[in-house]
PDB file of C-alpha atoms in Angstrom:
ATOM      1  CA  MET A  19      24.371 146.914  50.681  1.00 59.00           C
ATOM      2  CA  PRO A  20      23.084 144.610  47.946  1.00 70.00           C
ATOM      3  CA  ARG A  21      25.186 141.567  47.129  1.00 72.00           C
ATOM      4  CA  GLN A  22      25.309 142.227  43.361  1.00 76.00           C
ATOM      5  CA  ILE A  23      28.513 143.987  42.293  1.00 72.00           C
ATOM      6  CA  ILE A  24      27.903 147.180  40.375  1.00 71.00           C
ATOM      7  CA  THR A  25      30.478 147.413  37.598  1.00 72.00           C
ATOM      8  CA  LYS A  26      31.545 150.570  35.798  1.00 70.00           C
ATOM      9  CA  THR A  27      29.536 149.471  32.747  1.00 67.00           C
ATOM     10  CA  ALA A  28      26.386 148.982  34.816  1.00 62.00           C
ATOM     11  CA  ALA A  29      26.860 152.329  36.543  1.00 59.00           C
ATOM     12  CA  ILE A  30      27.246 154.115  33.198  1.00 59.00           C
ATOM     13  CA  THR A  31      24.236 152.313  31.739  1.00 57.00           C
ATOM     14  CA  VAL A  32      21.966 153.324  34.591  1.00 55.00           C
ATOM     15  CA  GLN A  33      23.626 156.744  35.084  1.00 57.00           C
ATOM     16  CA  ALA A  34      22.307 157.303  38.574  1.00 54.00           C
ATOM     17  CA  ASN A  35      24.240 158.342  41.652  1.00 54.00           C
ATOM     18  CA  THR A  36      22.756 155.452  43.611  1.00 57.00           C
ATOM     19  CA  ASN A  37      24.329 152.939  41.218  1.00 57.00           C
ATOM     20  CA  GLN A  38      27.930 154.105  41.158  1.00 77.00           C
ATOM     21  CA  GLU A  39      30.589 151.484  40.605  1.00 79.00           C
ATOM     22  CA  ASP A  40      31.463 149.571  43.771  1.00 82.00           C
ATOM     23  CA  PRO A  41      34.849 150.458  45.275  1.00 85.00           C
ATOM     24  CA  TYR A  42      37.494 147.757  45.830  1.00 84.00           C
ATOM     25  CA  VAL A  43      36.446 146.927  49.422  1.00 87.00           C
ATOM     26  CA  ASN A  44      32.780 146.478  48.487  1.00 86.00           C
ATOM     27  CA  LYS A  45      33.742 144.205  45.581  1.00 87.00           C
ATOM     28  CA  LEU A  46      35.954 142.203  47.925  1.00 88.00           C
ATOM     29  CA  LEU A  47      33.134 141.750  50.443  1.00 88.00           C
ATOM     30  CA  LYS A  48      30.710 140.708  47.707  1.00 88.00           C
ATOM     31  CA  LEU A  49      33.122 138.118  46.299  1.00 91.00           C
ATOM     32  CA  ILE A  50      33.556 136.314  49.630  1.00 93.00           C
ATOM     33  CA  PRO A  51      30.365 134.426  50.532  1.00 94.00           C
ATOM     34  CA  ALA A  52      30.754 134.965  54.286  1.00 94.00           C
ATOM     35  CA  ASP A  53      27.242 133.737  55.092  1.00 94.00           C
ATOM     36  CA  ILE A  54      27.815 130.455  53.261  1.00 96.00           C
ATOM     37  CA  ILE A  55      31.262 130.044  54.827  1.00 96.00           C
ATOM     38  CA  ALA A  56      29.703 130.647  58.265  1.00 96.00           C
ATOM     39  CA  VAL A  57      27.127 127.900  57.653  1.00 96.00           C
ATOM     40  CA  TYR A  58      29.841 125.494  56.525  1.00 96.00           C
ATOM     41  CA  LEU A  59      32.082 126.377  59.468  1.00 94.00           C
ATOM     42  CA  THR A  60      29.243 125.762  61.924  1.00 94.00           C
ATOM     43  CA  VAL A  61      28.432 122.352  60.439  1.00 93.00           C
ATOM     44  CA  PHE A  62      32.142 121.493  60.121  1.00 90.00           C
ATOM     45  CA  ASN A  63      32.726 122.227  63.817  1.00 88.00           C
ATOM     46  CA  LEU A  64      29.692 120.141  64.791  1.00 88.00           C
ATOM     47  CA  ILE A  65      31.052 117.236  62.748  1.00 85.00           C
ATOM     48  CA  GLN A  66      34.503 117.664  64.317  1.00 82.00           C
ATOM     49  CA  ALA A  67      32.995 117.679  67.820  1.00 83.00           C
ATOM     50  CA  TYR A  68      31.127 114.417  67.215  1.00 78.00           C
ATOM     51  CA  GLN A  69      33.170 111.378  68.204  1.00 66.00           C
ATOM     52  CA  ARG A  70      32.245 108.215  66.335  1.00 67.00           C
ATOM     53  CA  SER A  71      31.707 105.169  68.518  1.00 66.00           C
ATOM     54  CA  ASP A  72      34.071 103.066  66.388  1.00 69.00           C
ATOM     55  CA  GLY A  73      36.862 105.651  66.690  1.00 64.00           C
ATOM     56  CA  GLY A  74      36.869 106.365  62.939  1.00 64.00           C
ATOM     57  CA  THR A  75      36.910 109.731  61.256  1.00 66.00           C
ATOM     58  CA  ASN A  76      33.995 111.667  59.839  1.00 76.00           C
ATOM     59  CA  GLY A  77      35.754 112.260  56.503  1.00 79.00           C
ATOM     60  CA  THR A  78      32.993 110.883  54.289  1.00 84.00           C
ATOM     61  CA  PHE A  79      30.366 112.930  56.080  1.00 86.00           C
ATOM     62  CA  GLN A  80      32.547 116.043  55.714  1.00 89.00           C
ATOM     63  CA  TRP A  81      32.762 115.462  51.948  1.00 93.00           C
ATOM     64  CA  ILE A  82      28.975 115.035  51.734  1.00 93.00           C
ATOM     65  CA  VAL A  83      28.345 118.283  53.634  1.00 94.00           C
ATOM     66  CA  PHE A  84      30.941 120.141  51.537  1.00 96.00           C
ATOM     67  CA  ALA A  85      29.392 118.859  48.290  1.00 97.00           C
ATOM     68  CA  ALA A  86      25.861 119.718  49.432  1.00 97.00           C
ATOM     69  CA  ILE A  87      26.775 123.293  50.374  1.00 97.00           C
ATOM     70  CA  LEU A  88      28.832 123.646  47.181  1.00 98.00           C
ATOM     71  CA  VAL A  89      25.803 122.641  45.081  1.00 98.00           C
ATOM     72  CA  ILE A  90      23.464 124.918  47.056  1.00 97.00           C
ATOM     73  CA  THR A  91      25.774 127.963  46.857  1.00 97.00           C
ATOM     74  CA  PRO A  92      24.985 129.143  43.287  1.00 97.00           C
ATOM     75  CA  PHE A  93      21.243 128.746  43.879  1.00 97.00           C
ATOM     76  CA  TYR A  94      21.466 130.629  47.167  1.00 96.00           C
ATOM     77  CA  LEU A  95      23.425 133.457  45.558  1.00 96.00           C
ATOM     78  CA  ARG A  96      21.040 133.725  42.594  1.00 95.00           C
ATOM     79  CA  LEU A  97      17.697 133.258  44.352  1.00 95.00           C
ATOM     80  CA  ILE A  98      18.223 134.551  47.901  1.00 93.00           C
ATOM     81  CA  ALA A  99      21.106 137.031  47.592  1.00 92.00           C
ATOM     82  CA  LYS A 100      19.821 138.212  44.177  1.00 92.00           C
ATOM     83  CA  VAL A 101      23.225 138.050  42.474  1.00 92.00           C
ATOM     84  CA  GLU A 102      22.648 138.298  38.722  1.00 92.00           C
ATOM     85  CA  SER A 103      26.211 138.002  37.439  1.00 92.00           C
ATOM     86  CA  VAL A 104      27.169 134.418  36.596  1.00 94.00           C
ATOM     87  CA  LEU A 105      30.816 135.453  36.808  1.00 93.00           C
ATOM     88  CA  GLN A 106      30.325 136.774  40.347  1.00 93.00           C
ATOM     89  CA  ILE A 107      28.660 133.501  41.340  1.00 95.00           C
ATOM     90  CA  ILE A 108      31.594 131.522  39.902  1.00 95.00           C
ATOM     91  CA  PHE A 109      34.107 133.666  41.801  1.00 94.00           C
ATOM     92  CA  CYS A 110      32.093 133.214  45.024  1.00 95.00           C
ATOM     93  CA  VAL A 111      32.016 129.426  44.575  1.00 97.00           C
ATOM     94  CA  ILE A 112      35.797 129.372  44.056  1.00 96.00           C
ATOM     95  CA  SER A 113      36.203 131.571  47.129  1.00 96.00           C
ATOM     96  CA  PHE A 114      34.042 129.175  49.162  1.00 97.00           C
ATOM     97  CA  CYS A 115      36.208 126.215  48.104  1.00 96.00           C
ATOM     98  CA  ILE A 116      39.447 127.975  49.006  1.00 96.00           C
ATOM     99  CA  TRP A 117      38.053 128.987  52.406  1.00 96.00           C
ATOM    100  CA  VAL A 118      36.822 125.442  53.126  1.00 96.00           C
ATOM    101  CA  PHE A 119      40.168 123.829  52.381  1.00 95.00           C
ATOM    102  CA  SER A 120      42.130 126.512  54.248  1.00 95.00           C
ATOM    103  CA  ILE A 121      39.985 125.827  57.335  1.00 91.00           C
ATOM    104  CA  GLY A 122      40.783 122.140  57.059  1.00 84.00           C
ATOM    105  CA  GLY A 123      37.603 120.737  55.665  1.00 83.00           C
ATOM    106  CA  PRO A 124      37.280 117.346  54.049  1.00 88.00           C
ATOM    107  CA  GLY A 125      40.787 117.577  52.577  1.00 83.00           C
ATOM    108  CA  THR A 126      42.472 117.314  55.970  1.00 82.00           C
ATOM    109  CA  GLY A 127      45.356 114.864  55.787  1.00 83.00           C
ATOM    110  CA  LYS A 128      45.439 114.830  51.974  1.00 86.00           C
ATOM    111  CA  GLU A 129      48.530 116.057  50.118  1.00 90.00           C
ATOM    112  CA  ILE A 130      49.393 117.476  46.724  1.00 92.00           C
ATOM    113  CA  GLY A 131      53.066 117.413  45.782  1.00 93.00           C
ATOM    114  CA  GLY A 132      54.121 116.728  49.363  1.00 93.00           C
ATOM    115  CA  TYR A 133      52.161 119.661  50.797  1.00 94.00           C
ATOM    116  CA  SER A 134      48.882 119.351  52.661  1.00 93.00           C
ATOM    117  CA  ILE A 135      45.791 120.697  50.926  1.00 94.00           C
ATOM    118  CA  GLN A 136      45.153 122.884  53.961  1.00 93.00           C
ATOM    119  CA  PHE A 137      48.633 124.439  53.681  1.00 95.00           C
ATOM    120  CA  ILE A 138      48.224 125.111  49.945  1.00 95.00           C
ATOM    121  CA  ALA A 139      44.768 126.640  50.445  1.00 95.00           C
ATOM    122  CA  SER A 140      46.046 128.729  53.367  1.00 96.00           C
ATOM    123  CA  ILE A 141      48.757 130.191  51.119  1.00 96.00           C
ATOM    124  CA  LEU A 142      46.301 130.696  48.256  1.00 96.00           C
ATOM    125  CA  LEU A 143      43.606 132.351  50.410  1.00 96.00           C
ATOM    126  CA  PRO A 144      45.239 135.752  51.079  1.00 95.00           C
ATOM    127  CA  ILE A 145      46.578 135.938  47.512  1.00 96.00           C
ATOM    128  CA  TYR A 146      43.144 135.153  46.047  1.00 95.00           C
ATOM    129  CA  THR A 147      41.453 137.562  48.456  1.00 92.00           C
ATOM    130  CA  LEU A 148      43.833 140.390  47.563  1.00 92.00           C
ATOM    131  CA  PHE A 149      43.604 140.040  43.794  1.00 92.00           C
ATOM    132  CA  ILE A 150      40.072 138.797  43.141  1.00 91.00           C
ATOM    133  CA  PRO A 151      38.403 142.243  42.880  1.00 89.00           C
ATOM    134  CA  PHE A 152      40.973 143.263  40.242  1.00 87.00           C
ATOM    135  CA  VAL A 153      40.542 140.017  38.317  1.00 88.00           C
ATOM    136  CA  TYR A 154      36.747 140.334  38.477  1.00 85.00           C
ATOM    137  CA  GLU A 155      36.915 143.923  37.203  1.00 85.00           C
ATOM    138  CA  LYS A 156      39.155 142.925  34.272  1.00 83.00           C
ATOM    139  CA  ALA A 157      36.918 139.961  33.434  1.00 84.00           C
ATOM    140  CA  THR A 158      33.791 142.131  33.277  1.00 81.00           C
ATOM    141  CA  LYS A 159      35.237 144.691  30.843  1.00 76.00           C
TER     142      LYS A 159
END
């Protein structure tokens, strides 16, 4: 399954059975950059497992890794995954950010309005995941 979402407009333009519009589940899978999240999660867990000799945290290093993967993500999606839609890339980058902060990520211990960033992202994650294919479809019409 290619990573590029096939919209109704694209399917009509091409008019081939092989390029029918992607159903909801396929759109959902293509809007969550699971491979990029897996890379981040692996590096994040390695950072968490490393104990600094001075007893400090690895917060700065976590921010650097997050920023590096965030910058790489659009290039990876465009060049490696062959995603052509800029809108799809933007939605994937947002999805990556929500996943990172719901896992804990570099925002661990930080608060917004008295709630931890991880808590807010954890609430936002299922809502975003549920609605993002609908929002993407409306945005591409």
